[in-house]
Coordinates of C-alpha atoms in Angstrom, one line a residue:
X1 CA -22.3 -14.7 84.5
X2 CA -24.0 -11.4 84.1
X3 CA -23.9 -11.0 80.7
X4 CA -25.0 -15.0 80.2
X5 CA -28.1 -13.5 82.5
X6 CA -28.7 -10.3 80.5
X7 CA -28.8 -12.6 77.1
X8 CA -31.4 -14.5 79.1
X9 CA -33.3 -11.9 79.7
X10 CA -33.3 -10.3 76.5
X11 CA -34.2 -13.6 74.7
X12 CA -36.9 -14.3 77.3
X13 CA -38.8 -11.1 76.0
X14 CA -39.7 -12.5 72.6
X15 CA -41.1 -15.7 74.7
X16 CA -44.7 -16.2 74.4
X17 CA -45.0 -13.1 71.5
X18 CA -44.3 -16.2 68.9
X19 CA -41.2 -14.4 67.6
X20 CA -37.4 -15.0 67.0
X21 CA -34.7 -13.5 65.1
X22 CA -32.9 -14.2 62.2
X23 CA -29.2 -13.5 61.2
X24 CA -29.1 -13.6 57.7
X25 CA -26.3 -14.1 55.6
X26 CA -25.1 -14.9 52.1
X27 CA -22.8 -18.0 50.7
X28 CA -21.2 -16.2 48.0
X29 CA -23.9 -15.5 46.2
X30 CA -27.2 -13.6 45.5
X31 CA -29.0 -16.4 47.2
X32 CA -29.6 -15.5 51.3
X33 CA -30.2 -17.9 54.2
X34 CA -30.7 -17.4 57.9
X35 CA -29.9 -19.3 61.1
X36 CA -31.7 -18.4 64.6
X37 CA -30.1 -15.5 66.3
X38 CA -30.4 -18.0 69.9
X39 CA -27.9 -20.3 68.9
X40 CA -24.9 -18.0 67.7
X41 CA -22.3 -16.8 70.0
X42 CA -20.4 -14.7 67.6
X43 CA -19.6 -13.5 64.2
X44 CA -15.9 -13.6 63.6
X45 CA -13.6 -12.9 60.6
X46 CA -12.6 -16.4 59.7
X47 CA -9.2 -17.1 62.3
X48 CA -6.1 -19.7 61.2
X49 CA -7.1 -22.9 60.4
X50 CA -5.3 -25.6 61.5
X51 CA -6.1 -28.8 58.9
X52 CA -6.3 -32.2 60.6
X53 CA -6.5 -35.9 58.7
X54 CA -8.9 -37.6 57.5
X55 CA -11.6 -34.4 58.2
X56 CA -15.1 -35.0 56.6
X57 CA -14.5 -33.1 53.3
X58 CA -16.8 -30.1 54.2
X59 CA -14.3 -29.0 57.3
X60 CA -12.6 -26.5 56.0
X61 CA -10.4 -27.6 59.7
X62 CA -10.0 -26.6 63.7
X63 CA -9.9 -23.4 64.9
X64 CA -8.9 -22.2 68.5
X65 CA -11.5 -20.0 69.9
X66 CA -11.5 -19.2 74.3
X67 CA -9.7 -22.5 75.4
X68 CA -11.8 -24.9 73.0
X69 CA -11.1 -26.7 69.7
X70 CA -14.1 -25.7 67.5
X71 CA -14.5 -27.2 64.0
X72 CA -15.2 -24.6 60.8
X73 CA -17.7 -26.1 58.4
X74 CA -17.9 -24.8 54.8
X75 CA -22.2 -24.5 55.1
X76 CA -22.2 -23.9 51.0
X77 CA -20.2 -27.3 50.7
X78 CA -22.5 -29.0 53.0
X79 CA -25.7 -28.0 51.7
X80 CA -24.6 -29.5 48.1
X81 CA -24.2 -26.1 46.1
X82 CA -20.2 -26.8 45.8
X83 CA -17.3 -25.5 48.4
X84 CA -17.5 -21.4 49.1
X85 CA -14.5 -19.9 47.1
X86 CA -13.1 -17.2 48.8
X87 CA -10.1 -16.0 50.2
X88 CA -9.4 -16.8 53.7
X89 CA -8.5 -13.5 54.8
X90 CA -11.9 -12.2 53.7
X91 CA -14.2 -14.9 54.8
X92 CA -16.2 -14.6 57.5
X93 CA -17.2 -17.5 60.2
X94 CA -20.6 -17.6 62.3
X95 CA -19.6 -19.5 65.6
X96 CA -22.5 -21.7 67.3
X97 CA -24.0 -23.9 69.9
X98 CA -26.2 -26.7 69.0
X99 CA -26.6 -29.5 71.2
X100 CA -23.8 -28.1 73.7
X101 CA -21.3 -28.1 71.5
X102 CA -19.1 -25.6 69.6
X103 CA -19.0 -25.1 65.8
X104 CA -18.2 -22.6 63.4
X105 CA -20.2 -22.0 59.5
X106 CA -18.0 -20.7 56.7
X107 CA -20.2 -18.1 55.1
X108 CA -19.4 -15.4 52.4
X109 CA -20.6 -12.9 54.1
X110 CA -23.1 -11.5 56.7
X111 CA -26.1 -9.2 56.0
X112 CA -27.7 -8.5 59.3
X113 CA -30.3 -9.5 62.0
X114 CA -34.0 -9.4 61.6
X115 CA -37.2 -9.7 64.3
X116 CA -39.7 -11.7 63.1
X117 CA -42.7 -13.2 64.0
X118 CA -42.7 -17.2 63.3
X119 CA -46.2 -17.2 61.8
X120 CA -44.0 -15.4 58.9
X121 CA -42.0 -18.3 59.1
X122 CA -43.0 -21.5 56.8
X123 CA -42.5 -24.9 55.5
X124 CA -40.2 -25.1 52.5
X125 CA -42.3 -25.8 49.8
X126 CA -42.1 -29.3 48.3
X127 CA -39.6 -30.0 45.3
X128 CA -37.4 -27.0 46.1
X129 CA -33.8 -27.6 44.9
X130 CA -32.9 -27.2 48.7
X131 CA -35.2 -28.6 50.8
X132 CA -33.4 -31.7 51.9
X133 CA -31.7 -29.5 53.7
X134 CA -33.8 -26.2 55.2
X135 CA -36.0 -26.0 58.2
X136 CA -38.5 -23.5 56.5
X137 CA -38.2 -20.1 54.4
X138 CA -39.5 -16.6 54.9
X139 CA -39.4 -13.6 52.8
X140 CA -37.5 -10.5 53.7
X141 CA -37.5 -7.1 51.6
X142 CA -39.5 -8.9 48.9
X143 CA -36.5 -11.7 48.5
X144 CA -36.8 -15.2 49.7
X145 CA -34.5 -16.5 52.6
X146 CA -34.1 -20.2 53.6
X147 CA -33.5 -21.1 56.6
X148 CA -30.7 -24.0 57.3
X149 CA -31.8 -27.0 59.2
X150 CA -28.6 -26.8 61.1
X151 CA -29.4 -30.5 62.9
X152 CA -29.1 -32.0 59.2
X153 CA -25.5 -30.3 58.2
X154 CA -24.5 -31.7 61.6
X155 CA -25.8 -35.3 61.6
X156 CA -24.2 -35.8 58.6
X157 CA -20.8 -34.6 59.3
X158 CA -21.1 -36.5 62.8
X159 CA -23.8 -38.9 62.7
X160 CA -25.9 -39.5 65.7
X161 CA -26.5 -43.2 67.2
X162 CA -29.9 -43.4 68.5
X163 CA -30.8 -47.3 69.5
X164 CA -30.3 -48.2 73.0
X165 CA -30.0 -51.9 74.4
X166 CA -33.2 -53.5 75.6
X167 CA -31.8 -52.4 79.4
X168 CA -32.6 -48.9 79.0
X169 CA -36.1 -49.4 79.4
X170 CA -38.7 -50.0 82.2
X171 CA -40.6 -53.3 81.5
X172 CA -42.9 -52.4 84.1
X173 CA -43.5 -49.3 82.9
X174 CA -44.1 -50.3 79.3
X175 CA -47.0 -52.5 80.1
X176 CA -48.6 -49.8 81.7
X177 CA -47.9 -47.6 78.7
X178 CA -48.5 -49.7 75.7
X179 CA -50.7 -47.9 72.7
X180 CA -50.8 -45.0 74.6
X181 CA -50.1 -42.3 72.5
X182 CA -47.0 -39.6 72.7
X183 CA -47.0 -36.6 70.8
X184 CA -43.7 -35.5 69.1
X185 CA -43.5 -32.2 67.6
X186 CA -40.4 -30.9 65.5
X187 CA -39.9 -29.6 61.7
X188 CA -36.5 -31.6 61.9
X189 CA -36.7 -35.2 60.0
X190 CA -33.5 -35.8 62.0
X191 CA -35.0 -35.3 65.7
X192 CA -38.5 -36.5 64.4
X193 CA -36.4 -40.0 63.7
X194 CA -34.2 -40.1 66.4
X195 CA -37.0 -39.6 68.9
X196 CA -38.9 -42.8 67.1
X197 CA -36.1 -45.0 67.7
X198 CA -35.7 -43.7 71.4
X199 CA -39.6 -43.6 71.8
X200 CA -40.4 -46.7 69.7
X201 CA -39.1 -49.6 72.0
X202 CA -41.7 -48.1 74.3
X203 CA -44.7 -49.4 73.1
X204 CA -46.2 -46.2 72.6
X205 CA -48.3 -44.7 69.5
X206 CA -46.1 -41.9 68.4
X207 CA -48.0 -39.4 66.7
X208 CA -45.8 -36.7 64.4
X209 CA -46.6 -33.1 64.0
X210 CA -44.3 -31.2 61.6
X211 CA -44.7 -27.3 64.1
X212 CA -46.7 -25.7 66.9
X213 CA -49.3 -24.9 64.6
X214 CA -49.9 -28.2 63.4
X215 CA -49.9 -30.0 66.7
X216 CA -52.4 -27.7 68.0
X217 CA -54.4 -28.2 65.3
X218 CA -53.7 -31.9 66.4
X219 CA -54.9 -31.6 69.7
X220 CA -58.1 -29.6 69.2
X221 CA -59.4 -32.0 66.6
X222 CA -58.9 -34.4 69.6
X223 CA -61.5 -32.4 71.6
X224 CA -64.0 -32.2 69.4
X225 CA -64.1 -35.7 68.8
X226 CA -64.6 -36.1 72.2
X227 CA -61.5 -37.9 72.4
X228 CA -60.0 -38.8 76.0
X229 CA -57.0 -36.7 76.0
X230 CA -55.9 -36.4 79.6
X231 CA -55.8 -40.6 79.9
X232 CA -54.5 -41.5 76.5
X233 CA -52.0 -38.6 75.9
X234 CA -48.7 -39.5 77.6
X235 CA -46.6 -36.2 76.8
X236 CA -46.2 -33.5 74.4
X237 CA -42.8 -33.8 73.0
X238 CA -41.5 -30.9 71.5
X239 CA -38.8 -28.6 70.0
X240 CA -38.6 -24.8 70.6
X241 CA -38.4 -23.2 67.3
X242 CA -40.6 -24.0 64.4
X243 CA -42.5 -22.0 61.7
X244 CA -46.0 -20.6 62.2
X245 CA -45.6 -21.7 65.9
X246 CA -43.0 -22.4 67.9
X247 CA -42.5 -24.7 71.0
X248 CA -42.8 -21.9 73.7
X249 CA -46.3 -20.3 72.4
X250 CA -47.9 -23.8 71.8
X251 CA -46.9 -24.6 75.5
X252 CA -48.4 -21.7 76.5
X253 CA -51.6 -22.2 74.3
X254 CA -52.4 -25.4 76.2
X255 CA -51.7 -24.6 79.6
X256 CA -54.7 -22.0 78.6
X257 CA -56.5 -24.4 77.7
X258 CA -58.7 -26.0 81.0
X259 CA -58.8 -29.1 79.1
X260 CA -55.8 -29.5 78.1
X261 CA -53.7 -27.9 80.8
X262 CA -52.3 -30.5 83.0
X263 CA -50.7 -32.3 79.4
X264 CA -47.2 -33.3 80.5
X265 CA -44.6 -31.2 78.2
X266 CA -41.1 -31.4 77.3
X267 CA -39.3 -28.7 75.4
X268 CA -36.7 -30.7 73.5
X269 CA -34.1 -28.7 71.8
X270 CA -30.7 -27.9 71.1
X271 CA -30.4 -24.7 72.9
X272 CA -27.8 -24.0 75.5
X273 CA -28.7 -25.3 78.8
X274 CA -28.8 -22.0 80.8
X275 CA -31.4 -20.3 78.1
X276 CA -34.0 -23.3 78.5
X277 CA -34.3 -23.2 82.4
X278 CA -35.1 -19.8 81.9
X279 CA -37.6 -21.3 79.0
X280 CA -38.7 -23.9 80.8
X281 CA -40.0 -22.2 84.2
X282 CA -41.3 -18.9 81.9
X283 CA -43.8 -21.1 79.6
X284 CA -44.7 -23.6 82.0
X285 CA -43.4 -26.9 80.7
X286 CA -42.6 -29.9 82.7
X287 CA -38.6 -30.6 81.8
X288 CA -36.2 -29.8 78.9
X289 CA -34.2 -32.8 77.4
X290 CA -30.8 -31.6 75.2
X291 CA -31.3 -33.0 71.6
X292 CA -29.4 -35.8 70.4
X293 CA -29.3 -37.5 73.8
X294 CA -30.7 -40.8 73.7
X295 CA -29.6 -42.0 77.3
X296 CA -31.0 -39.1 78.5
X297 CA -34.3 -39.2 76.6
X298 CA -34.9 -42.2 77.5
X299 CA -34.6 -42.0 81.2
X300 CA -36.3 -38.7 81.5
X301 CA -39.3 -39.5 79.4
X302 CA -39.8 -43.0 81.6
X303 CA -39.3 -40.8 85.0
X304 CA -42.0 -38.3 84.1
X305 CA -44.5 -40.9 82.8
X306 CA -44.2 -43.2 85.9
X307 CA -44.5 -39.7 87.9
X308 CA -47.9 -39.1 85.3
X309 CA -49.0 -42.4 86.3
X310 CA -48.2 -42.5 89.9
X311 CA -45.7 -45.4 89.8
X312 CA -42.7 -45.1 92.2
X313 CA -39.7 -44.0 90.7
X314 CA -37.4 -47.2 89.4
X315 CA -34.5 -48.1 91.4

């Protein structure tokens, strides 16, 4: 428990600074990519492999690793450029949590970890070979790194089912909330459509914004149009790390905001548990929500708006 607490801590610093870290690695080539430094647990020389049936063709198989079963993915086979050819003995494995569970990335190797600031951190530009499946880029030493959207790789290896029966929602509650809008903030086209289909059945207007940067840009074109923000915005949806800025400074740039500081926020992401209670209570935001929950979502995102609204909570 100590050492979960000191990771907290240590993360927790770079909270509110707009800033994360990178591990950056190579996939047998000259090419490098990058993954956030939050959601790996280790770096391992790749362990025996135990091959199962019927695997999706870019696990490589199961690996034992501290009591679990933990799937190895070849990332340079899932992200199209062809399986990583290497021997076993010299590959290397990134082990992970998103979305509390356990994986493992087949990479060819492993450079090192940076500290960056995310306003260093952008979009992938449009028509890149790659960016069906990165999350943004940045440039290190003078050399371009892309940054896997993990949540992609993953979906497609173990698709997510998003649509919930007609039950899962409050009818009372959706008259009240009908054309109200919801703000949803995430540089993920997976999340960003999985929340529609959650959100959708709602009734409500659900507005996209594609990083912290944009939304804020979002909300204060809002004020100066006068618009009524504190009636007709519902909740900030939105996912901790994004380029230019992430979930945790634009949380913290509205609760500075007198205007906009009573907004209902949820940090929705696919960061271990224990790190985002720390996140949530440090940045101010109203809940966290696990990604790729849609039972969850669901009866969160109701709970706090009938609590917004001052409706009793549903039996």
């Amino acid at each position: 428990m100590s050492g979960v607490l000191s990771s907290v801590d240590a993360r927790t610093k770079l909270v509110g600074q707009n800033r994360l870290e990178l591990l950056l690695f190579h996939l047998g080539g000259s090419q490098h990519f990058a993954i956030n430094v939050f959601k790996v647990q280790e770096v391992m020389q790749m362990p025996r492999l135990t091959r199962i049936p019927d695997r999706h063709p870019v696990v490589r198989g199961v690996t034992h690793l501290r009591g679990q079963t933990v799937p190895v993915v070849d990332l340079r086979h899932a992200i199209q450029m062809g399986p990583l050819k290497l021997n076993e003995e010299d590959a290397t494995i990134i082990v992970t949590e998103y979305n509390m569970t356990v994986q493992a990335f087949l990479v060819g190797g492993v450079d090192r970890i940076v500290n960056m600031n995310w306003n260093e951190i952008l979009p992938p530009p449009g028509g890149s070979g790659r960016q069906h499946y990165l999350t943004a880029i940045t440039r290190i030493d003078d050399r371009i790194v892309e940054i896997i959207d993990v949540e992609k790789v993953l979906a497609e290896i173990a698709p997510y089912h998003s649509n919930l029966s007609d039950d899962a929602y409050d009818n009372e509650l959706r008259e009240a909330i009908k054309g109200k809008d919801i703000l949803i903030v995430d540089d993920s086209h997976v999340a960003i459509e999985q929340m529609r289909s959650v959100l959708g059945p709602m009734g409500l207007n659900i507005i996209e914004a594609h990083n912290g940067l944009e939304a804020y840009q979002q909300l204060m074109h809002w004020k100066e149009e006068g618009r009524d923000i504190k009636n007709n915005l519902m909740m900030i949806i939105t996912d901790a790390e994004m380029p230019e800025m992430d979930g945790y400074m634009l949380t913290t740039e509205i609760r500075r905001d007198p205007e906009l500081k009573d907004t209902m926020i949820i940090l929705h992401t696919s960061l271990s548990g224990n790190f985002n209670k720390a996140m949530v209570q440090k940045v101010g935001c109203d809940g966290f929500l696990s990604k790729f929950a849609p039972k969850e979502m669901a009866k969160e995102v109701q709970r706090l708006m009938r609590k917004k609204l001052g409706m009793p909570e549903s039996s």
